[in-house]
Each structure stands twice: as structure tokens, then as C-alpha cells.
Short mmCIF file of C-alpha atoms in Angstrom, two decimals:
data_model
loop_
_atom_site.label_atom_id
_atom_site.label_comp_id
_atom_site.label_asym_id
_atom_site.label_seq_id
_atom_site.Cartn_x
_atom_site.Cartn_y
_atom_site.Cartn_z
CA MET E 1 -38.95 16.80 -12.34
CA GLU E 2 -36.20 18.83 -10.43
CA GLY E 3 -38.77 19.48 -7.71
CA ASP E 4 -39.63 15.79 -7.16
CA LYS E 5 -36.26 14.87 -6.41
CA LYS E 6 -35.75 13.25 -2.45
CA GLY E 7 -33.17 14.96 -0.93
CA ILE E 8 -30.56 14.08 1.86
CA THR E 9 -28.22 16.19 3.58
CA SER E 10 -24.60 15.13 4.64
CA GLU E 11 -25.32 14.80 8.19
CA GLU E 12 -28.19 12.29 7.44
CA LEU E 13 -25.74 10.48 4.89
CA LYS E 14 -23.31 9.99 7.93
CA GLN E 15 -25.74 7.75 9.74
CA HIS E 16 -25.71 5.29 7.04
CA ASN E 17 -22.04 4.14 8.12
CA LYS E 18 -21.81 0.63 9.28
CA ALA E 19 -22.31 -2.89 7.93
CA GLY E 20 -25.57 -3.54 6.63
CA ASP E 21 -26.67 -0.02 6.50
CA LEU E 22 -24.00 1.44 4.10
CA TRP E 23 -24.37 4.31 1.77
CA ILE E 24 -22.01 6.50 -0.06
CA SER E 25 -22.61 9.52 -2.53
CA ILE E 26 -21.23 10.04 -5.87
CA GLN E 27 -21.51 12.99 -8.02
CA GLY E 28 -24.50 14.11 -5.97
CA LYS E 29 -26.35 11.05 -5.90
CA VAL E 30 -26.84 8.40 -2.83
CA TYR E 31 -26.30 4.64 -3.45
CA ASP E 32 -27.08 2.05 -1.10
CA VAL E 33 -23.78 -0.46 -1.26
CA SER E 34 -24.82 -2.32 1.69
CA ASP E 35 -25.33 -5.82 0.03
CA TRP E 36 -22.89 -4.97 -2.89
CA ALA E 37 -20.13 -4.88 -0.25
CA ASN E 38 -19.37 -8.45 -0.16
CA GLU E 39 -19.06 -8.61 -3.90
CA HIS E 40 -16.86 -5.68 -4.34
CA PRO E 41 -13.97 -6.69 -6.37
CA GLY E 42 -12.10 -4.09 -4.04
CA GLY E 43 -13.12 -5.55 -1.12
CA ASP E 44 -15.50 -4.55 1.86
CA VAL E 45 -13.05 -2.42 3.69
CA ALA E 46 -12.78 0.12 0.77
CA LEU E 47 -16.72 0.48 0.78
CA MET E 48 -16.63 0.68 4.87
CA ASN E 49 -14.06 3.55 4.29
CA MET E 50 -16.25 5.77 2.47
CA ALA E 51 -19.43 4.71 4.30
CA GLY E 52 -21.61 7.78 4.74
CA LEU E 53 -19.35 9.98 2.75
CA ASP E 54 -19.07 11.55 -0.58
CA ALA E 55 -17.12 8.86 -2.69
CA THR E 56 -16.69 10.62 -5.93
CA ASP E 57 -13.08 11.35 -5.91
CA ALA E 58 -11.91 7.74 -4.92
CA PHE E 59 -14.60 6.39 -7.19
CA ILE E 60 -13.00 8.22 -10.18
CA ALA E 61 -9.52 6.90 -9.08
CA TYR E 62 -9.98 3.56 -8.65
CA HIS E 63 -12.92 2.68 -11.59
CA PRO E 64 -12.83 2.88 -15.27
CA GLY E 65 -15.59 4.53 -17.09
CA THR E 66 -17.33 1.17 -17.88
CA ALA E 67 -18.01 0.93 -13.80
CA TRP E 68 -20.51 3.87 -13.68
CA LYS E 69 -23.65 1.67 -15.37
CA TYR E 70 -23.49 -0.61 -12.80
CA LEU E 71 -24.42 2.17 -10.14
CA ASP E 72 -27.97 2.62 -11.38
CA LYS E 73 -29.34 -0.86 -9.38
CA LEU E 74 -27.73 0.69 -6.30
CA PHE E 75 -29.28 4.21 -6.40
CA THR E 76 -31.58 4.83 -3.62
CA GLY E 77 -33.47 7.60 -5.25
CA TYR E 78 -32.05 10.52 -2.61
CA TYR E 79 -29.52 13.30 -3.90
CA LEU E 80 -26.94 15.02 -1.75
CA THR E 81 -28.40 18.33 -1.10
CA ASP E 82 -25.74 20.32 0.48
CA PHE E 83 -22.67 19.21 -0.68
CA LYS E 84 -20.23 21.62 -2.14
CA LEU E 85 -17.46 20.99 -4.57
CA SER E 86 -14.30 22.35 -3.97
CA GLU E 87 -12.39 23.68 -6.57
CA THR E 88 -9.57 21.27 -6.08
CA SER E 89 -11.57 18.63 -6.73
CA LYS E 90 -13.15 20.27 -9.76
CA ASP E 91 -9.80 20.43 -11.32
CA TYR E 92 -8.62 16.87 -9.88
CA ARG E 93 -11.62 15.51 -11.96
CA ARG E 94 -11.14 17.77 -14.95
CA LEU E 95 -7.42 16.30 -14.87
CA ALA E 96 -8.62 12.79 -14.58
CA SER E 97 -10.93 13.28 -17.42
CA GLU E 98 -8.53 14.75 -19.92
CA PHE E 99 -6.24 11.74 -19.18
CA ALA E 100 -8.90 9.17 -20.04
CA LYS E 101 -9.37 11.20 -23.31
CA LEU E 102 -5.71 10.68 -24.11
CA GLY E 103 -6.01 7.12 -23.55
CA LEU E 104 -3.66 7.29 -20.75
CA PHE E 105 -5.05 4.84 -18.71
CA GLU E 106 -5.10 1.97 -21.57
CA LYS E 107 -1.55 2.81 -22.84
CA LYS E 108 0.29 -0.08 -20.83
CA GLY E 109 3.49 0.05 -23.16
CA HIS E 110 5.53 -3.21 -23.17
CA ILE E 111 6.37 -2.69 -19.17
CA THR E 112 4.93 -5.94 -18.41
CA MET E 113 6.34 -7.91 -21.08
CA TYR E 114 9.82 -6.61 -19.95
CA ALA E 115 9.15 -7.46 -16.42
CA LEU E 116 8.00 -10.77 -16.88
CA THR E 117 10.67 -11.62 -19.32
CA SER E 118 13.39 -10.11 -16.41
CA ILE E 119 11.74 -12.54 -14.19
CA VAL E 120 11.83 -15.57 -16.08
CA LEU E 121 15.45 -14.93 -16.95
CA MET E 122 16.30 -14.22 -13.38
CA PHE E 123 14.48 -17.24 -12.10
CA CYS E 124 16.66 -19.45 -14.67
CA VAL E 125 19.96 -17.76 -13.39
CA VAL E 126 18.76 -18.70 -9.53
CA LEU E 127 18.13 -22.34 -10.84
CA TYR E 128 21.58 -22.65 -12.41
CA GLY E 129 23.44 -20.96 -9.68
CA VAL E 130 21.69 -23.19 -6.98
CA LEU E 131 21.72 -26.77 -9.01
CA CYS E 132 24.79 -26.48 -11.15
CA CYS E 133 27.13 -24.67 -9.16
CA GLN E 134 29.02 -25.65 -5.97
CA SER E 135 30.67 -22.18 -4.95
CA VAL E 136 29.55 -20.59 -2.03
CA TRP E 137 29.76 -17.18 -4.03
CA ALA E 138 27.60 -18.57 -6.72
CA HIS E 139 24.90 -19.52 -3.94
CA PHE E 140 25.50 -15.95 -2.69
CA GLY E 141 25.09 -14.46 -6.21
CA SER E 142 21.94 -16.38 -6.79
CA ALA E 143 20.37 -15.39 -3.36
CA VAL E 144 20.61 -11.46 -4.66
CA VAL E 145 19.41 -12.41 -8.03
CA LEU E 146 16.53 -13.95 -6.21
CA GLY E 147 16.00 -10.96 -3.70
CA PHE E 148 15.66 -8.82 -7.09
CA LEU E 149 13.39 -11.20 -8.75
CA TRP E 150 10.97 -11.16 -5.66
CA ILE E 151 11.24 -7.08 -5.65
CA GLN E 152 10.11 -7.06 -9.76
CA SER E 153 7.35 -10.05 -9.16
CA ALA E 154 5.82 -7.67 -6.23
CA TYR E 155 5.73 -4.71 -8.65
CA ILE E 156 4.07 -6.82 -11.18
CA GLY E 157 1.52 -8.05 -8.45
CA HIS E 158 1.10 -4.20 -7.56
CA ASP E 159 0.20 -3.27 -11.00
CA SER E 160 -1.98 -6.19 -12.08
CA GLY E 161 -3.97 -5.27 -8.73
CA HIS E 162 -4.51 -1.82 -9.58
CA TYR E 163 -5.35 -2.32 -13.55
CA GLN E 164 -5.41 -5.03 -15.99
CA VAL E 165 -1.76 -5.56 -17.25
CA MET E 166 -2.87 -8.53 -19.26
CA ASN E 167 -5.12 -8.71 -22.53
CA THR E 168 -8.02 -10.35 -20.27
CA ARG E 169 -9.40 -10.55 -16.78
CA GLY E 170 -8.51 -14.22 -16.70
CA SER E 171 -4.81 -13.76 -17.70
CA ASN E 172 -4.72 -10.87 -15.26
CA LYS E 173 -5.71 -12.80 -12.49
CA LEU E 174 -3.21 -15.38 -13.60
CA ALA E 175 -0.39 -12.84 -13.51
CA GLN E 176 -1.51 -12.07 -9.84
CA PHE E 177 -1.37 -15.74 -9.00
CA VAL E 178 2.25 -16.39 -10.54
CA ALA E 179 3.79 -13.05 -9.70
CA GLY E 180 2.25 -12.87 -6.20
CA ASN E 181 1.31 -15.86 -4.80
CA SER E 182 3.15 -18.55 -6.42
CA LEU E 183 6.78 -16.71 -6.73
CA THR E 184 6.89 -14.41 -3.72
CA GLY E 185 5.01 -16.33 -1.26
CA ILE E 186 2.40 -13.30 -0.46
CA SER E 187 -1.19 -13.74 -1.08
CA ILE E 188 -2.88 -11.04 -3.33
CA ALA E 189 -5.86 -11.48 -1.18
CA TRP E 190 -4.13 -10.06 1.64
CA TRP E 191 -2.44 -7.37 -0.39
CA LYS E 192 -5.97 -6.17 -1.88
CA TRP E 193 -6.98 -5.98 1.37
CA THR E 194 -4.67 -3.82 2.75
CA HIS E 195 -3.45 -1.95 -0.05
CA ASN E 196 -6.81 -0.71 -0.89
CA ALA E 197 -7.55 0.69 2.62
CA HIS E 198 -4.08 2.30 2.43
CA HIS E 199 -4.98 3.98 -0.95
CA LEU E 200 -8.38 5.45 0.49
CA ALA E 201 -7.09 6.53 3.88
CA CYS E 202 -3.53 7.51 3.03
CA ASN E 203 -1.36 8.11 6.03
CA SER E 204 -4.41 7.86 8.58
CA LEU E 205 -3.10 6.79 11.59
CA ASP E 206 -6.11 5.06 12.75
CA TYR E 207 -7.04 3.67 9.00
CA ASP E 208 -4.28 3.19 7.42
CA PRO E 209 -2.55 -0.45 8.11
CA ASP E 210 0.60 0.76 6.35
CA LEU E 211 1.26 2.99 9.23
CA GLN E 212 0.09 0.53 12.06
CA HIS E 213 3.38 -1.04 13.07
CA ILE E 214 3.25 -1.17 16.49
CA PRO E 215 5.13 -2.60 18.61
CA VAL E 216 8.01 -2.24 16.51
CA PHE E 217 7.47 0.91 14.97
CA ALA E 218 5.69 4.28 15.84
CA VAL E 219 5.69 7.52 13.26
CA ASN E 220 3.87 9.70 15.48
CA SER E 221 3.31 10.10 19.50
CA ILE E 222 -0.21 9.52 19.00
CA PHE E 223 0.36 5.96 19.05
CA PHE E 224 1.49 6.20 22.60
CA ASN E 225 -2.10 6.73 23.50
CA SER E 226 -2.93 3.15 22.36
CA ILE E 227 -5.14 4.07 19.80
CA LYS E 228 -7.89 2.13 18.17
CA SER E 229 -7.13 0.41 14.67
CA CYS E 230 -10.24 0.94 12.71
CA PHE E 231 -8.48 -1.48 10.15
CA TYR E 232 -7.74 -4.37 12.09
CA GLY E 233 -10.53 -3.57 14.86
CA ARG E 234 -8.27 -3.70 18.10
CA TYR E 235 -6.36 -1.66 19.86
CA LEU E 236 -2.79 -0.95 19.25
CA ASN E 237 -1.37 -1.21 22.75
CA PHE E 238 1.55 0.92 23.59
CA ASP E 239 2.97 -1.23 26.53
CA PRO E 240 6.54 -1.24 27.89
CA VAL E 241 7.91 -3.95 25.12
CA ALA E 242 6.14 -1.36 22.38
CA ARG E 243 7.75 1.62 24.09
CA PHE E 244 11.36 -0.16 24.26
CA PHE E 245 11.30 -0.98 20.59
CA VAL E 246 10.05 2.54 19.67
CA SER E 247 12.70 4.09 21.91
CA TYR E 248 15.48 2.72 19.42
CA GLN E 249 13.64 2.50 15.92
CA HIS E 250 15.94 4.78 14.21
CA TRP E 251 18.56 2.24 15.00
CA THR E 252 16.34 -0.89 14.18
CA PHE E 253 14.78 0.30 11.02
CA TYR E 254 17.24 -0.84 8.47
CA PRO E 255 17.79 -4.25 10.34
CA VAL E 256 13.96 -4.79 10.71
CA MET E 257 13.71 -4.07 7.06
CA CYS E 258 15.98 -7.12 6.18
CA VAL E 259 13.69 -9.50 7.85
CA ALA E 260 10.37 -7.74 7.05
CA ARG E 261 9.57 -10.19 4.53
CA VAL E 262 8.91 -12.76 7.55
CA ASN E 263 5.90 -10.51 8.58
CA LEU E 264 4.40 -10.33 5.08
CA TYR E 265 4.48 -14.36 5.25
CA ILE E 266 2.71 -14.36 8.60
CA GLN E 267 0.17 -11.73 7.43
CA THR E 268 -0.64 -13.95 4.63
CA PHE E 269 -1.09 -17.10 6.50
CA LEU E 270 -3.05 -15.15 9.18
CA LEU E 271 -5.64 -13.92 6.41
CA LEU E 272 -5.93 -17.11 4.28
CA PHE E 273 -6.95 -19.49 7.11
CA SER E 274 -9.19 -16.89 9.22
CA LYS E 275 -12.80 -16.64 9.03
CA ARG E 276 -12.87 -13.41 7.13
CA ARG E 277 -14.50 -13.59 3.45
CA PHE E 278 -12.57 -12.83 0.54
CA PRO E 279 -12.54 -13.60 -3.01
CA ASP E 280 -10.43 -16.80 -4.39
CA ARG E 281 -9.46 -18.15 -1.12
CA ALA E 282 -8.65 -21.69 -2.82
CA LEU E 283 -6.60 -20.00 -5.48
CA ASN E 284 -4.60 -18.10 -3.16
CA ILE E 285 -3.77 -20.91 -0.59
CA LEU E 286 -2.79 -22.95 -3.83
CA GLY E 287 -0.33 -20.35 -4.88
CA ILE E 288 0.93 -20.20 -1.40
CA LEU E 289 1.71 -24.24 -1.48
CA ILE E 290 3.33 -23.67 -4.90
CA PHE E 291 5.57 -21.18 -3.05
CA TRP E 292 6.50 -23.19 -0.16
CA THR E 293 6.93 -26.27 -2.31
CA TRP E 294 9.51 -24.95 -4.63
CA PHE E 295 11.34 -22.27 -2.30
CA PRO E 296 12.29 -25.17 0.57
CA LEU E 297 13.09 -27.54 -2.19
CA LEU E 298 15.40 -25.02 -3.67
CA VAL E 299 16.93 -24.02 -0.65
CA SER E 300 17.40 -27.84 0.21
CA CYS E 301 19.71 -28.25 -2.90
CA ILE E 302 22.13 -26.17 -1.17
CA PRO E 303 24.75 -28.55 0.25
CA ASN E 304 25.43 -27.16 3.93
CA TRP E 305 23.23 -25.47 6.62
CA PRO E 306 25.37 -22.62 6.91
CA GLU E 307 25.18 -21.60 3.06
CA ARG E 308 21.41 -22.49 3.28
CA VAL E 309 21.03 -19.76 6.11
CA MET E 310 22.98 -17.49 4.45
CA PHE E 311 20.92 -17.70 1.21
CA VAL E 312 17.66 -17.19 2.81
CA LEU E 313 18.69 -13.90 4.60
CA THR E 314 20.54 -12.68 1.66
CA SER E 315 17.74 -13.19 -0.93
CA PHE E 316 15.41 -11.55 2.44
CA ALA E 317 17.92 -8.51 2.96
CA VAL E 318 18.02 -7.53 -0.86
CA THR E 319 14.08 -7.21 -0.65
CA ALA E 320 14.89 -4.62 2.24
CA ILE E 321 15.47 -2.22 -0.60
CA GLN E 322 11.51 -2.49 -1.53
CA HIS E 323 10.45 -2.24 1.96
CA VAL E 324 12.60 0.54 2.64
CA GLN E 325 11.37 2.57 -0.71
CA PHE E 326 7.82 1.81 0.42
CA CYS E 327 8.60 3.24 4.04
CA LEU E 328 10.14 6.39 2.47
CA ASN E 329 6.98 7.16 0.41
CA HIS E 330 5.03 7.75 3.67
CA PHE E 331 6.80 7.73 6.86
CA ALA E 332 8.01 10.95 6.81
CA ALA E 333 5.03 12.73 5.47
CA ASP E 334 2.30 14.13 7.07
CA VAL E 335 -0.35 12.13 9.16
CA TYR E 336 -3.80 12.67 10.53
CA SER E 337 -6.67 10.67 12.26
CA GLY E 338 -10.08 9.73 10.89
CA LEU E 339 -10.94 9.35 7.38
CA PRO E 340 -10.66 11.83 4.32
CA GLU E 341 -13.92 13.26 3.69
CA GLY E 342 -15.38 14.07 0.24
CA ASN E 343 -13.39 17.57 -0.77
CA ASP E 344 -10.22 16.51 1.20
CA TRP E 345 -9.49 13.60 -0.46
CA PHE E 346 -7.18 14.92 -2.71
CA GLU E 347 -5.55 16.99 -0.20
CA LYS E 348 -4.97 14.20 2.06
CA GLN E 349 -3.26 12.06 -0.92
CA THR E 350 -0.78 15.07 -1.57
CA SER E 351 -0.19 15.85 2.44
CA GLY E 352 0.67 11.76 2.93
CA THR E 353 2.89 10.79 -0.13
CA LEU E 354 6.49 11.73 -1.05
CA ASP E 355 7.98 11.16 -4.27
CA ILE E 356 11.46 9.67 -5.03
CA SER E 357 13.22 11.82 -7.73
CA CYS E 358 15.51 9.63 -10.14
CA SER E 359 16.50 9.45 -13.73
CA SER E 360 14.27 7.57 -16.25
CA TRP E 361 16.62 5.02 -16.80
CA MET E 362 15.75 4.05 -13.07
CA ASP E 363 12.02 3.64 -13.40
CA TRP E 364 12.56 -0.24 -13.57
CA PHE E 365 14.35 -0.19 -10.31
CA TYR E 366 11.35 1.67 -8.52
CA GLY E 367 8.70 0.37 -10.29
CA GLY E 368 7.07 3.73 -11.30
CA LEU E 369 6.23 3.81 -7.44
CA GLN E 370 8.89 6.61 -7.00
CA PHE E 371 6.04 8.95 -8.30
CA GLN E 372 3.94 8.02 -5.36
CA LEU E 373 1.59 10.94 -5.39
CA GLU E 374 0.75 10.29 -9.19
CA HIS E 375 0.13 6.72 -8.42
CA HIS E 376 -2.12 7.52 -5.59
CA LEU E 377 -4.10 10.09 -7.34
CA PHE E 378 -4.10 7.95 -10.53
CA PRO E 379 -3.92 4.51 -9.45
CA ARG E 380 -5.23 2.71 -12.58
CA MET E 381 -2.52 4.55 -14.58
CA PRO E 382 0.12 2.31 -15.92
CA ARG E 383 3.54 3.08 -14.64
CA CYS E 384 4.83 4.07 -17.92
CA GLN E 385 2.54 7.02 -18.15
CA LEU E 386 3.40 8.35 -14.60
CA ARG E 387 6.62 10.59 -15.54
CA ARG E 388 4.63 12.19 -18.34
CA VAL E 389 1.60 13.10 -16.11
CA SER E 390 3.86 14.33 -13.25
CA PRO E 391 4.42 17.86 -14.17
CA LEU E 392 0.61 18.47 -14.58
CA VAL E 393 0.10 17.11 -10.81
CA GLN E 394 3.14 19.57 -9.84
CA ASP E 395 1.13 22.46 -11.73
CA LEU E 396 -2.28 21.40 -9.99
CA CYS E 397 -0.74 20.96 -6.43
CA LYS E 398 0.95 24.45 -7.00
CA LYS E 399 -2.25 26.32 -7.96
CA HIS E 400 -3.96 25.10 -5.00
CA ASN E 401 -1.04 25.61 -2.70
CA LEU E 402 -0.76 21.83 -1.38
CA SER E 403 2.30 20.15 -0.80
CA TYR E 404 4.33 18.24 -3.73
CA ARG E 405 7.51 16.87 -2.55
CA SER E 406 10.06 15.26 -4.62
CA LEU E 407 13.43 13.90 -2.69
CA SER E 408 16.27 12.17 -3.63
CA PHE E 409 16.64 8.59 -2.49
CA TRP E 410 19.22 9.92 0.04
CA GLU E 411 17.25 12.57 1.24
CA ALA E 412 14.02 10.59 1.62
CA ASN E 413 16.26 8.53 4.27
CA VAL E 414 17.34 11.32 6.07
CA TRP E 415 13.64 12.60 6.59
CA THR E 416 12.58 9.13 7.56
CA ILE E 417 15.14 8.27 10.15
CA ARG E 418 14.92 11.96 11.69
CA LYS E 419 10.99 11.41 11.98
CA LEU E 420 11.67 8.04 13.73
CA ARG E 421 14.24 9.55 15.66
CA ASN E 422 12.08 12.23 16.93
CA VAL E 423 9.46 9.65 17.83
CA ALA E 424 11.88 7.61 19.54
CA LEU E 425 13.05 10.73 21.86
CA GLN E 426 9.72 11.28 22.76
CA ALA E 427 9.24 7.51 23.59
CA ARG E 428 12.10 7.62 25.89
CA ASP E 429 10.64 10.83 27.70
CA LEU E 430 9.55 9.57 31.15
CA ALA E 431 6.79 12.56 31.07
CA ASN E 432 4.96 10.05 28.75
CA PRO E 433 4.35 7.09 31.50
CA VAL E 434 3.46 3.67 30.60
CA PRO E 435 2.95 0.81 33.07
CA LYS E 436 6.08 0.23 35.14
CA ASN E 437 8.50 -2.29 33.38
CA MET E 438 11.94 -3.17 35.35
CA LEU E 439 13.84 -3.70 32.29
CA TRP E 440 12.80 -0.52 30.76
CA GLU E 441 13.64 1.40 33.95
CA ALA E 442 17.22 -0.37 34.06
CA VAL E 443 17.84 0.35 30.34
CA ASN E 444 17.11 3.97 30.64
CA THR E 445 18.83 4.45 34.26
CA HIS E 446 21.94 3.44 32.66
CA GLY E 447 21.64 5.02 29.38
#
């Protein structure tokens, strides 16, 4: 009976927003996911970020239709009484439903087969160049090919983390294991942990780990206040060292990107050997051990140390293309503090992303992620479908007067460097004091 329904207000729902007492609402029904958080395939962070809020749009974005049946056992018996659905969310849900009816989430094309084939071929080229050639140019070329191999492997790992790229769940996990951990040395568990948080709180200064790069980079002067990262659970201290680096970040951006891979290796080890709970720890560690077996052995086959250093640095520098691309998609976009709530989840995705415009023949190069907004709105959609749905997303943004920005690769770089420079100049301003540091004072005194 309608009159027998137990009601709860949005304010009351917000009280259930911590570990052990974690409620969310989906399409007006309230669910207790406190115990489910540790078993959630997407990790507990995704649920913690939605705690005490309406999570309907996010649930639709990340889950197939088969997931709805698992909600019944989590239902509290309460219904959200005062939630009003925005017109934007209505249209987003309608569009997602239309895409599902067209089968766009299942039509994966042959992208994965082509990508895996190219990875195998590139790996063979690398082995031949290192093991069978003595020329320094052959070793240099092999390093370049290895860098592109890592880029394409990362795209496979990314895709398999969002949706099933293979025929079975087991083969999909194998693709993650091989393309992610074993070939690139970056843990898929670390990627899921950070990437799901990034998607749910896109460009939130305190919740999105992909914007939290203190002491090296700051995309907004709010970081000068040493804000607390709700993702890492610690303060991002803007000390004199951070101020020094941020003051020159528009100059250091590209050099740092050339060695950014080192940070990903460090982050992988920090997670794998931490006390934090996550699925398949042993499998992730095994994959990392495989990488740190074959890669050093391959480098050791190069005849001398100068060439070995050149090989490693060149392969790392090539992957900077991908690191830069990921930054372009978000650094110059709008930011905010806190979490997106119910009706503004869609709006936050549009404001926090930038697309990169390119010809269709370059889709392989960007891994489909040049359609960043489309990917954020429909993360389960295979990359081969993103170009097809892009005009419909543009129409939806136009209808609701929301930003849809698509820039050339060059323009996106200009926007990003301009953003970094503006923040850098603010960091240099002595009107924003930080604790005295003699090195800092000397550098700024003498320009």
C-alpha cells in the first residue's frame, strides 16, 4: 500500500554517511550498503563517495541492467520522500536507456582483438631490437616501440576495468592481469581504487585523486590552504617546497610527465604492500613480480649502461604522451569542492571534462578517451561507440545549457599550460604567505 511506505528525508539520509552506517538511495528507494562496501567489485571508495546521497545516475552509469536484482536484499524499507528529479537527470537516464535498447553497451566491435594483436607484434619488435640488434639506433627504436606498447596496454587495462572486453569474466580478469600488471607494471587494483573515485567525483579538489598532485602541481589556488584529501585521508600540505615547485609548474609540466611513470610504480607498491583491503592482492602482486622480472632482464641485455639508461628514459618519455592527454582532459576544466549530489552529478561530469577533437583514424592513438565526457557519462560503453553517441551528448548539453568543450590537441595543451601558469603566478605572490624558507626567499628576490 502506498500509505504504508516508510519515508526518510534527504537530510536524514545524509546522516548515514560513514563506514558501518552507509546508506544510499537509488530511484527513490533507500539501501543499506554498509556490509556490502567491502565486497563491492568497484571498491568501498565508490560507495563512500555516494554515502548519504542519491546515487541513481552514478548507478546507471556504472552498472548493467543485471545489477538491479542484487539491490533487493539491501533495501531498508525506506523511501526518499523529498527528492526531486531534475530535467537534466531525466534526459540523461532516458538517453542511457535508449543506448541500452540499441545494444551499444554490448557491441564491442573488434577493438580489443586489434589492440591485443598490436601489443603482441610490438612486443616481438622490442625483443628483436634488443636481443638481435647491436645498433644503438635499434635499441632507441625498441624503446620507442615499448613506450607505445605500454600506452596501448594501458588502454586495454582501462577498458577491461570498466566493462567486459572478453567473452567471460575470467578471461576479462586475465586481460587486466596481463595488459595491466604484467606488461605495464601498474596494478589494476591501484587503478580501480583511484579511477573509480575520479569518475564519481570528477574534478572535486578534495575527493578526486587525479587532481591531488601536491607538492608538484596545483590546478587551483585552493590547494594553497593545505586542504584535506578525503580520498587519501590526509592533508595536502602546501609548504615552502610545494610553493617552489608549483611556482614553476608551467615549465616543469612536460619534463615531469616524461618520468611520471615512476610515480605510478611507487603508488602501485604502496597499495599492494599496505594494510588496505582490496580484491586479488596475491594476483596483483604476482603480475607485478612478472613485470619486474622481464623488464630488468630485457634492459640487462643491452650491452652498456649509457644505452640502458637511454632505453629506460626513452620508453618512459614516450608514455608521457598518454600522461599529458589525461591531464589535458581535466586540468583546464572547472573544479569544485565536495561531492556531486543527486541532481548535479551529470552537471559535474560536463563541467569537469574536456574532449580532444581528432579524426576517426586517430581513435586508436587516444584509446577512445578523447571523448572524455562521453566516457564519463557512459563508462561501460565500448570505445568504438563513443564517436557515434557524441552528437547526442552534445545535443543534451546544449538543451540544458551545459558546457561541452572539444579542443584540438594543441588548443588543449595551451589551455592547460595557461591554467598552470595562472596558478603558478598566484603561488609566487607574496601576498599568499607560507612559512619562511630561505631558499624560497632567495630565488624570488633574485627573480
